Amino acid sequence: MSKKIKETKVAYFCMEYGLDENLPIYAGGLGILAGDVLKAAKENEYPLIGIGLLWRQGYTNQIIGDDDRPVDTYPRNDHIYDLAEDTGKEITVSIKNKEVICKIYKLDCYDNSELYLLDTNHPDNDGEAKWITGQLYGWFSEERIAQEIVLGIGGIKAMRELDLDIDVYHFNEGHAALAATELIKEKRAKGATFEEALEDVREEVVFTTHTPVPQGNEEHSLKTLEYMGAFNGLTIDQMVRIGGAPFNMTVAGLRLSSVANGVAQLHGETANKMWEDVDDRAPIKAITNGVHLNTWVDQRMIDAYKDKGDLWSTHQEIKSELIDFVADKTGTELDEDKLLIGFARRAAPYKRADLIFSDLEKIRPYFEKGEIQIIFSGKAHPLDDTGKELVEILVEMTKEFPDSVVFLEDYDMEIGRMLTRGVDVWLNNPRRPKEASGTSGMKAAMNGILNVSILDGWWPEACEHGVNGWQFGDAFESEDVEEQDKHDLEALYEVLLEEVLPTYYDKKDKWKKMMRESIASTLERFNAKVMIENYYQMMYSKKVRKNADRKY
Ligand SMILES: *Cc1c(COP(=O)(O)O)cnc(C)c1O
């Protein structure tokens, strides 16, 4: 990469950052990705900084109540104030015609590039304003818009207050789109027309879209946006031109940027189809996510792999640590000589966490004999009742099969790390093509854990069936959800019972070889270092932004 490109100064905007389990300002994959980007930037000396919010209550700490239902709790995480450094600077944003003060904190204690966190918990703010940076993805539309005003508009003002010189603004997901209203305002103050300002802003903005599930792409009514003060000097016609009516944050991201990307090759295609009717938008490229090795891959495994040593005994050692961890948390003693599957993801219906139990009579004997053991973890969004019902089903299954099915409550980075190192198989069965990328599978693969997955997200790029893991479902898709689920269930049982189990129990040498292949085929390729290089080459480069083909 040319020195010039590598010197491009980037401000990365994201609602959440998963840097460490002790810094609970993340909810899931979006935040984990953002945390890994900041670590990769630091490690590889890229001038990229992060902008986010200091979530005093974080995302839900979701535990299982006495009635086996998920219960949301929100402790105050005031220890964040000890981790972050007060820059002494503050800015204000206008929300509902009131000035809200945001303090600016700086955080760089996790080998990450500088992360600036805005906090409305200020003694001079009123009670309502103090809690704008309270709950990540909590509450409703008005609160969310207030949070997006702080992240977007406040984020740009913070850059100016800190005197940071920025070449590119990267909106990671649509939450930060309102930042563009502030950039437009700045340019108009210097005499540009709206059209000129919009053109100039686009050249400085790049955008990443994440979710291929339509409901996941946030929309707000223009009325509410106006009432909240989110127009920030723009007219309603200008707002509609950017985000449509209702105002869609993803559409806005696509119209405000020069280039955009999806987070895996397949997701790039899906996103292009999904947004093909949006005119005057950025082209959507594909940059596959990566993971930060020091955070997610066990050094003992890397050493054993590099020394051409015995992966199996190293794996068994790490597996037994996981088994102890599970026993401490739940009292269940899993068997280290039996196959152990891991499944951890947000409890969203399309991820089908309960698929494996769909034909209970068929699969029952395997769980009863303990030939298959499985550990689940995952939170449902606090307002998602269907997701919570899914968790209840999983908890029910732990009662049905108390020695071989486990549910770990309050999924977080520690659980994620333990599981993606210590199980034997990483199971992933979303309804294709709804999984954008799925970095947990990469973490697992790099630790020698074999993926058993639908060909969705990143997996089509890496999967060599029977060599470094297994696919099932043959990329089948159907409009008919029942048909798709039935097809995928049969495929799951077939691969599990006819390939995975026999290999595990009867062909250990083949299994060990596959573990080595799993690491060999992923360790370099899905390293966050490659991802950030791609962002610089394909998105941040000035030439790319200037010459972007926006004829859509
Ligand atoms: C890795 C990780 C994720 C993202 O993984 P997906 O495969 O996208 O589900 C989410 N949450 C935690 C805690 C993680 O460690």
XYZ file of C-alpha atoms and ligand atoms in Angstrom:
567
model
C 0.000 0.000 0.000
C 1.309 3.463 -0.817
C 2.509 5.545 2.085
C 0.012 8.219 1.134
C -2.985 5.918 1.461
C -1.726 4.594 4.779
C -1.538 8.155 6.104
C -5.233 8.833 5.492
C -6.754 9.995 8.771
C -10.013 8.243 9.516
C -12.699 8.928 12.114
C -14.653 5.713 12.635
C -18.163 6.268 13.997
C -19.973 3.434 15.749
C -22.748 3.117 18.330
C -20.915 0.318 20.180
C -17.398 -0.979 20.789
C -16.508 -4.447 22.035
C -12.979 -4.015 23.342
C -13.147 -6.000 26.556
C -15.766 -7.673 28.736
C -14.927 -5.174 31.455
C -16.026 -2.293 29.213
C -19.691 -3.101 28.581
C -20.409 -0.590 25.818
C -21.260 -3.223 23.187
C -24.204 -5.454 22.337
C -22.963 -7.854 19.689
C -21.245 -8.405 16.375
C -21.262 -4.747 15.269
C -19.419 -3.713 18.408
C -17.023 -6.649 18.341
C -16.082 -5.703 14.794
C -15.555 -2.064 15.794
C -13.387 -3.101 18.753
C -11.266 -5.331 16.538
C -10.887 -2.512 13.975
C -9.499 -0.183 16.663
C -7.069 -2.853 17.868
C -5.929 -3.683 14.334
C -5.460 0.045 13.620
C -3.219 0.433 16.643
C -1.234 -2.740 16.006
C -0.607 -1.926 12.355
C -0.118 1.813 12.832
C -3.034 3.190 10.871
C -4.191 6.709 11.815
C -7.784 5.682 12.548
C -9.611 6.819 15.651
C -13.016 5.810 17.004
C -16.022 7.906 18.055
C -18.696 6.386 20.264
C -20.872 6.928 23.314
C -20.041 6.252 26.950
C -22.934 3.934 27.799
C -23.382 4.266 31.509
C -25.746 1.292 31.663
C -24.449 -0.567 28.651
C -26.596 -3.157 26.935
C -28.870 -5.434 28.943
C -27.307 -7.820 31.446
C -29.748 -10.558 30.623
C -30.206 -13.305 33.156
C -32.634 -16.201 33.342
C -35.332 -15.641 35.972
C -36.934 -18.240 38.236
C -39.668 -18.815 35.652
C -36.979 -19.640 33.021
C -37.609 -16.393 31.182
C -34.921 -13.854 30.276
C -34.901 -10.830 32.569
C -33.178 -7.566 31.645
C -31.117 -5.726 34.214
C -29.167 -2.510 33.816
C -26.494 -1.979 36.425
C -24.635 1.325 36.383
C -21.182 0.827 34.988
C -19.541 3.750 36.698
C -16.189 1.970 36.638
C -15.979 3.135 32.991
C -15.071 6.545 34.399
C -11.936 4.991 35.852
C -10.972 3.380 32.554
C -11.524 6.473 30.416
C -9.590 9.700 30.621
C -11.495 12.970 30.893
C -10.161 15.231 28.130
C -11.578 18.226 29.990
C -13.358 19.209 26.770
C -17.051 19.288 26.072
C -19.409 20.230 23.258
C -23.147 20.793 23.052
C -25.820 19.505 20.688
C -29.336 20.823 20.311
C -32.045 18.281 21.134
C -35.701 19.330 21.283
C -34.497 22.934 21.248
C -32.425 22.440 24.376
C -28.662 22.509 24.525
C -27.323 19.193 25.795
C -23.775 19.139 27.110
C -21.588 16.177 26.128
C -18.316 15.550 27.886
C -15.549 13.995 25.807
C -13.622 11.066 27.247
C -10.672 9.301 25.679
C -10.090 5.581 26.049
C -7.058 3.649 24.866
C -6.331 1.089 27.576
C -7.003 -2.076 25.535
C -4.220 -1.775 22.962
C -6.708 0.083 20.820
C -6.287 3.246 18.801
C -7.840 6.259 20.504
C -11.536 5.964 21.145
C -13.426 9.168 21.999
C -16.593 8.615 23.992
C -19.307 11.239 24.393
C -21.208 11.345 27.654
C -24.322 13.363 28.492
C -24.117 12.484 32.177
C -23.225 16.070 33.093
C -24.407 17.917 36.222
C -25.704 20.831 34.142
C -27.925 18.634 31.946
C -31.492 17.972 33.065
C -32.530 14.498 34.214
C -33.769 13.373 30.826
C -30.676 14.566 28.972
C -28.341 12.944 31.515
C -29.637 9.535 30.468
C -29.350 9.923 26.698
C -26.109 7.941 26.910
C -27.699 5.478 29.369
C -28.849 2.335 27.601
C -27.385 1.059 24.350
C -30.287 0.150 22.009
C -32.682 0.727 24.899
C -35.948 2.613 24.916
C -37.775 3.897 21.845
C -37.573 6.091 18.766
C -37.108 9.465 20.468
C -34.330 8.285 22.721
C -32.644 6.536 19.803
C -32.745 9.727 17.733
C -31.291 11.692 20.658
C -28.477 9.134 20.858
C -27.903 9.402 17.121
C -27.743 13.192 17.344
C -25.063 12.876 20.030
C -23.064 10.272 18.065
C -23.343 11.925 14.648
C -23.625 15.670 15.164
C -21.838 15.559 18.526
C -19.115 13.361 17.039
C -18.230 15.910 14.362
C -18.262 18.743 16.908
C -15.985 16.692 19.164
C -13.467 16.250 16.331
C -13.380 20.041 15.952
C -13.172 20.704 19.682
C -10.248 18.293 19.961
C -8.633 19.891 16.936
C -8.320 16.551 15.163
C -7.544 16.664 11.498
C -9.729 14.115 9.637
C -9.720 13.065 5.968
C -12.437 10.402 6.019
C -15.539 9.863 8.131
C -16.500 6.199 8.261
C -20.105 5.556 9.330
C -20.121 1.993 10.591
C -23.856 1.243 10.179
C -26.536 3.924 9.740
C -26.606 5.173 13.343
C -24.031 7.872 12.583
C -25.711 9.233 9.432
C -26.748 12.514 11.094
C -23.060 13.414 11.229
C -23.451 14.404 7.591
C -25.963 17.129 8.491
C -23.239 18.775 10.564
C -20.637 18.393 7.806
C -23.089 19.991 5.344
C -23.779 22.800 7.809
C -20.058 23.525 8.135
C -19.622 23.745 4.376
C -22.665 25.947 3.930
C -21.320 28.315 6.580
C -18.324 28.753 4.249
C -20.604 29.700 1.364
C -21.379 26.419 -0.406
C -24.886 25.697 -1.707
C -26.624 22.605 -0.386
C -25.785 20.707 -3.590
C -22.123 21.682 -3.459
C -21.916 20.840 0.223
C -23.526 17.447 -0.348
C -21.066 16.618 -3.127
C -18.101 17.574 -0.959
C -19.400 15.662 2.040
C -19.857 12.498 -0.007
C -16.238 12.583 -0.992
C -15.269 12.492 2.696
C -17.742 9.842 3.853
C -17.688 6.050 3.511
C -20.358 3.729 4.854
C -20.649 0.120 5.985
C -24.014 -1.605 5.931
C -24.525 -4.640 8.126
C -27.908 -6.192 8.274
C -29.620 -7.966 5.389
C -32.786 -8.222 7.502
C -35.110 -5.356 6.425
C -36.416 -4.613 9.963
C -32.826 -4.231 11.135
C -32.477 -1.113 8.999
C -33.709 1.676 11.174
C -36.344 4.164 10.024
C -37.671 7.305 11.691
C -40.647 9.500 10.864
C -39.645 12.918 9.573
C -41.994 14.497 12.079
C -40.176 12.942 15.002
C -36.787 13.775 13.513
C -37.815 17.410 13.101
C -39.245 17.609 16.610
C -36.038 16.142 18.045
C -33.895 18.664 16.173
C -32.255 16.106 13.902
C -32.688 18.226 10.726
C -29.857 20.395 12.012
C -30.583 23.240 9.590
C -31.656 21.141 6.602
C -35.127 21.480 5.076
C -37.603 18.644 5.017
C -37.087 18.273 1.243
C -33.349 17.959 1.737
C -33.856 15.372 4.467
C -36.218 13.368 2.239
C -33.752 13.526 -0.597
C -31.117 11.979 1.672
C -33.068 9.356 3.596
C -36.529 9.104 2.020
C -39.839 9.232 3.907
C -39.865 7.675 6.430
C -36.197 8.508 6.858
C -34.160 5.323 6.521
C -30.739 5.474 8.180
C -29.220 2.926 5.795
C -30.546 4.720 2.708
C -29.111 7.931 4.171
C -25.737 6.243 4.688
C -25.736 5.054 1.074
C -26.697 8.483 -0.276
C -24.246 10.410 1.895
C -21.148 8.364 1.064
C -18.859 7.955 -1.916
C -18.345 4.223 -1.379
C -20.067 1.672 0.800
C -19.477 -1.963 1.650
C -21.104 -5.120 2.907
C -19.204 -7.304 5.368
C -18.682 -10.541 3.397
C -18.605 -11.322 -0.321
C -22.086 -12.874 -0.278
C -23.400 -10.015 1.858
C -22.067 -7.521 -0.712
C -24.234 -9.209 -3.357
C -27.235 -9.409 -1.043
C -26.916 -5.737 -0.074
C -26.703 -4.653 -3.718
C -29.934 -6.494 -4.453
C -31.585 -5.217 -1.311
C -30.868 -1.543 -2.109
C -31.054 -1.679 -5.920
C -34.088 0.628 -5.996
C -32.315 3.390 -4.092
C -31.118 6.002 -6.594
C -28.148 8.329 -6.344
C -26.266 6.114 -3.950
C -22.776 4.822 -3.372
C -21.694 1.546 -4.983
C -21.655 -1.293 -2.446
C -18.416 -3.257 -2.392
C -17.641 -6.273 -0.253
C -14.990 -6.366 2.463
C -15.113 -9.512 4.524
C -14.801 -8.973 8.264
C -11.785 -10.188 10.146
C -10.952 -10.812 13.794
C -8.165 -9.579 16.038
C -5.920 -12.548 16.718
C -4.541 -11.572 20.116
C -8.059 -11.077 21.387
C -9.663 -14.207 20.007
C -7.105 -16.911 19.296
C -5.504 -18.906 22.100
C -1.727 -18.457 21.997
C -1.220 -22.113 22.997
C -3.104 -23.175 19.894
C -1.108 -20.864 17.632
C 2.120 -22.164 19.161
C 1.091 -25.787 18.715
C 0.063 -25.047 15.135
C 3.278 -23.224 14.251
C 5.501 -25.828 15.929
C 3.622 -28.529 14.018
C 2.914 -29.883 17.484
C 0.005 -31.882 18.815
C -3.124 -29.812 18.338
C -5.299 -32.402 20.045
C -3.770 -32.333 23.519
C -3.660 -28.534 23.424
C -7.293 -28.475 22.390
C -8.284 -30.926 25.140
C -6.540 -28.740 27.706
C -8.494 -25.685 26.546
C -11.697 -27.705 26.337
C -11.333 -28.819 29.940
C -10.936 -25.179 30.982
C -14.249 -24.457 29.280
C -15.845 -27.434 31.007
C -14.698 -26.082 34.401
C -16.007 -22.630 33.467
C -19.409 -24.138 32.621
C -19.473 -26.210 35.834
C -18.772 -23.079 37.879
C -21.580 -21.184 36.213
C -24.239 -23.877 35.940
C -23.221 -26.913 37.959
C -23.356 -29.107 34.835
C -20.316 -31.372 34.378
C -19.783 -31.951 30.680
C -17.700 -34.878 29.429
C -14.440 -33.911 27.773
C -14.336 -37.107 25.733
C -17.696 -36.490 24.100
C -18.414 -34.200 21.183
C -19.142 -30.657 22.336
C -20.979 -28.201 20.089
C -21.065 -24.444 20.653
C -23.823 -22.094 19.512
C -23.726 -18.478 20.641
C -25.533 -15.653 18.931
C -28.207 -13.055 19.449
C -31.536 -14.818 19.937
C -33.126 -13.674 16.678
C -35.612 -15.974 14.953
C -33.717 -16.134 11.626
C -30.706 -17.584 13.435
C -32.834 -20.588 14.416
C -31.018 -21.486 17.651
C -33.532 -24.275 18.280
C -33.248 -25.887 14.844
C -31.318 -28.874 16.181
C -34.270 -29.755 18.472
C -36.873 -29.519 15.703
C -37.266 -33.298 15.359
C -36.865 -34.089 19.022
C -37.522 -37.817 18.752
C -34.824 -38.240 16.176
C -32.147 -36.332 18.061
C -33.158 -37.336 21.617
C -31.018 -40.489 21.880
C -27.843 -38.597 21.049
C -28.411 -36.081 23.819
C -29.540 -38.772 26.259
C -26.407 -40.811 25.703
C -24.321 -37.651 25.719
C -22.907 -38.432 22.286
C -23.819 -34.884 21.441
C -23.354 -32.133 24.014
C -24.158 -28.509 23.266
C -23.591 -25.174 24.952
C -25.829 -22.255 24.008
C -25.457 -18.612 24.842
C -27.076 -15.431 23.585
C -29.282 -12.518 24.540
C -32.567 -11.462 23.007
C -33.063 -7.756 22.379
C -34.927 -6.418 25.466
C -38.013 -5.562 23.366
C -37.984 -8.765 21.280
C -40.539 -11.139 22.756
C -40.066 -13.730 20.033
C -36.337 -13.787 20.744
C -37.061 -14.236 24.436
C -39.345 -17.164 23.684
C -36.479 -18.737 21.780
C -34.250 -18.440 24.847
C -37.022 -20.060 26.904
C -37.075 -23.030 24.537
C -33.321 -23.462 24.937
C -33.617 -23.257 28.732
C -36.369 -25.876 28.565
C -33.996 -28.153 26.653
C -31.400 -27.849 29.420
C -34.056 -29.375 31.707
C -34.884 -32.094 29.205
C -31.211 -33.043 28.817
C -29.555 -31.812 32.011
C -26.213 -33.533 31.433
C -25.683 -32.590 27.814
C -27.413 -29.273 27.088
C -26.247 -26.050 28.726
C -27.388 -22.443 28.438
C -24.961 -19.752 29.612
C -26.824 -16.588 30.558
C -25.637 -13.069 29.854
C -23.534 -13.749 26.736
C -20.516 -11.458 26.647
C -16.971 -11.331 25.320
C -15.659 -13.682 27.993
C -18.242 -16.347 27.153
C -17.603 -15.745 23.455
C -13.884 -16.231 23.954
C -14.247 -19.368 26.098
C -16.697 -21.009 23.698
C -14.862 -20.270 20.458
C -11.725 -21.834 21.965
C -13.064 -24.728 23.929
C -15.845 -26.528 22.038
C -15.185 -29.069 19.260
C -17.697 -27.832 16.709
C -19.110 -24.383 15.990
C -22.682 -24.607 14.756
C -24.290 -21.878 12.664
C -27.688 -22.348 11.058
C -29.212 -19.030 9.948
C -31.900 -18.820 7.305
C -29.766 -17.946 4.281
C -28.863 -15.220 3.244
C -29.617 -13.336 6.447
C -26.303 -13.663 8.270
C -24.137 -10.750 7.162
C -20.783 -12.194 8.191
C -20.565 -14.059 11.492
C -17.174 -13.457 13.027
C -17.649 -16.006 15.812
C -17.150 -18.755 13.222
C -13.817 -17.199 12.250
C -12.689 -17.127 15.882
C -13.611 -20.791 16.211
C -11.921 -21.822 12.948
C -8.657 -20.157 13.975
C -8.725 -22.083 17.255
C -9.066 -25.394 15.438
C -12.798 -25.653 16.162
C -14.563 -27.142 13.136
C -17.391 -25.089 11.650
C -20.616 -26.864 10.799
C -22.543 -24.156 9.023
C -25.070 -23.099 6.449
C -23.287 -21.480 3.488
C -24.031 -17.984 4.724
C -22.002 -14.940 5.771
C -18.261 -15.542 5.545
C -18.458 -19.356 5.348
C -18.857 -19.753 1.547
C -15.470 -18.048 1.227
C -13.660 -20.504 3.470
C -15.548 -23.765 3.473
C -13.983 -26.859 1.963
C -16.514 -29.446 2.925
C -14.983 -32.360 4.819
C -11.548 -30.694 4.713
C -11.646 -27.700 7.092
C -15.207 -28.065 8.380
C -18.613 -28.842 6.905
C -21.406 -27.023 5.124
C -24.987 -28.153 5.087
C -28.050 -27.061 3.166
C -26.170 -26.600 -0.146
C -27.016 -22.875 -0.195
C -30.709 -23.693 -0.585
C -33.077 -20.726 -0.305
C -36.838 -20.527 -0.403
C -39.452 -17.819 0.030
C -41.365 -20.432 1.977
C -39.885 -20.348 5.466
C -41.299 -23.744 6.410
C -39.845 -25.348 3.333
C -36.446 -23.811 3.963
C -36.432 -24.874 7.618
C -37.438 -28.439 6.742
C -34.766 -28.671 4.071
C -32.059 -27.305 6.355
C -33.087 -29.491 9.272
C -32.718 -32.658 7.221
C -29.369 -31.442 5.954
C -28.224 -30.640 9.493
C -29.081 -34.093 10.809
C -27.455 -35.734 7.825
C -24.136 -33.931 8.188
C -24.144 -34.209 11.964
C -25.065 -37.881 12.261
C -23.388 -39.218 9.148
C -20.237 -37.133 8.930
C -19.426 -35.159 12.084
C -20.120 -37.876 14.687
C -18.365 -40.735 12.833
C -15.322 -38.532 12.219
C -15.163 -37.445 15.842
C -15.617 -40.859 17.411
C -14.026 -43.201 14.826
C -11.568 -41.209 12.734
C -9.691 -39.037 15.178
C -6.739 -38.706 12.791
C -8.962 -37.190 10.173
C -10.438 -34.873 12.791
C -6.981 -33.685 13.817
C -6.071 -33.091 10.199
C -9.221 -31.051 9.738
C -8.359 -28.964 12.800
C -5.023 -28.109 11.222
C -6.720 -27.287 7.917
C -9.240 -25.138 9.726
C -6.470 -23.009 11.220
C -4.366 -22.995 8.035
C -7.228 -21.785 5.871
C -8.336 -18.939 8.155
C -5.552 -17.613 10.390
C -4.002 -15.226 7.850
C -6.977 -14.668 5.619
C -9.517 -13.528 8.191
C -7.068 -11.625 10.355
C -8.370 -8.105 11.142
C -5.089 -6.842 9.655
C -6.260 -7.921 6.183
C -9.640 -6.310 6.746
C -8.201 -2.927 7.673
C -5.810 -3.068 4.711
C -8.827 -3.634 2.490
C -10.648 -0.696 4.047
C -7.686 1.546 3.276
C -7.271 0.293 -0.301
C -10.912 -0.033 -1.316
C -12.646 2.700 0.716
C -10.394 5.290 2.357
C -8.036 5.942 -0.567
C -8.677 9.435 -1.943
C -8.574 8.174 -5.501
C -11.266 5.624 -4.768
C -13.514 8.190 -3.121
C -13.003 10.773 -5.876
C -13.682 8.330 -8.685
C -16.525 6.405 -7.090
C -19.178 5.463 -9.600
C -22.415 6.757 -8.116
C -24.587 6.107 -11.162
C -27.261 4.087 -9.400
C -17.689 -12.710 18.168
C -18.817 -12.227 18.963
C -19.991 -11.789 18.325
C -20.170 -11.795 16.836
O -20.314 -13.082 16.355
P -21.431 -13.536 15.321
O -20.814 -14.703 14.662
O -21.667 -12.398 14.386
O -22.620 -13.890 16.126
C -21.036 -11.330 19.114
N -20.946 -11.310 20.450
C -19.844 -11.723 21.096
C -19.818 -11.680 22.587
C -18.746 -12.196 20.369
O -17.667 -12.612 21.033
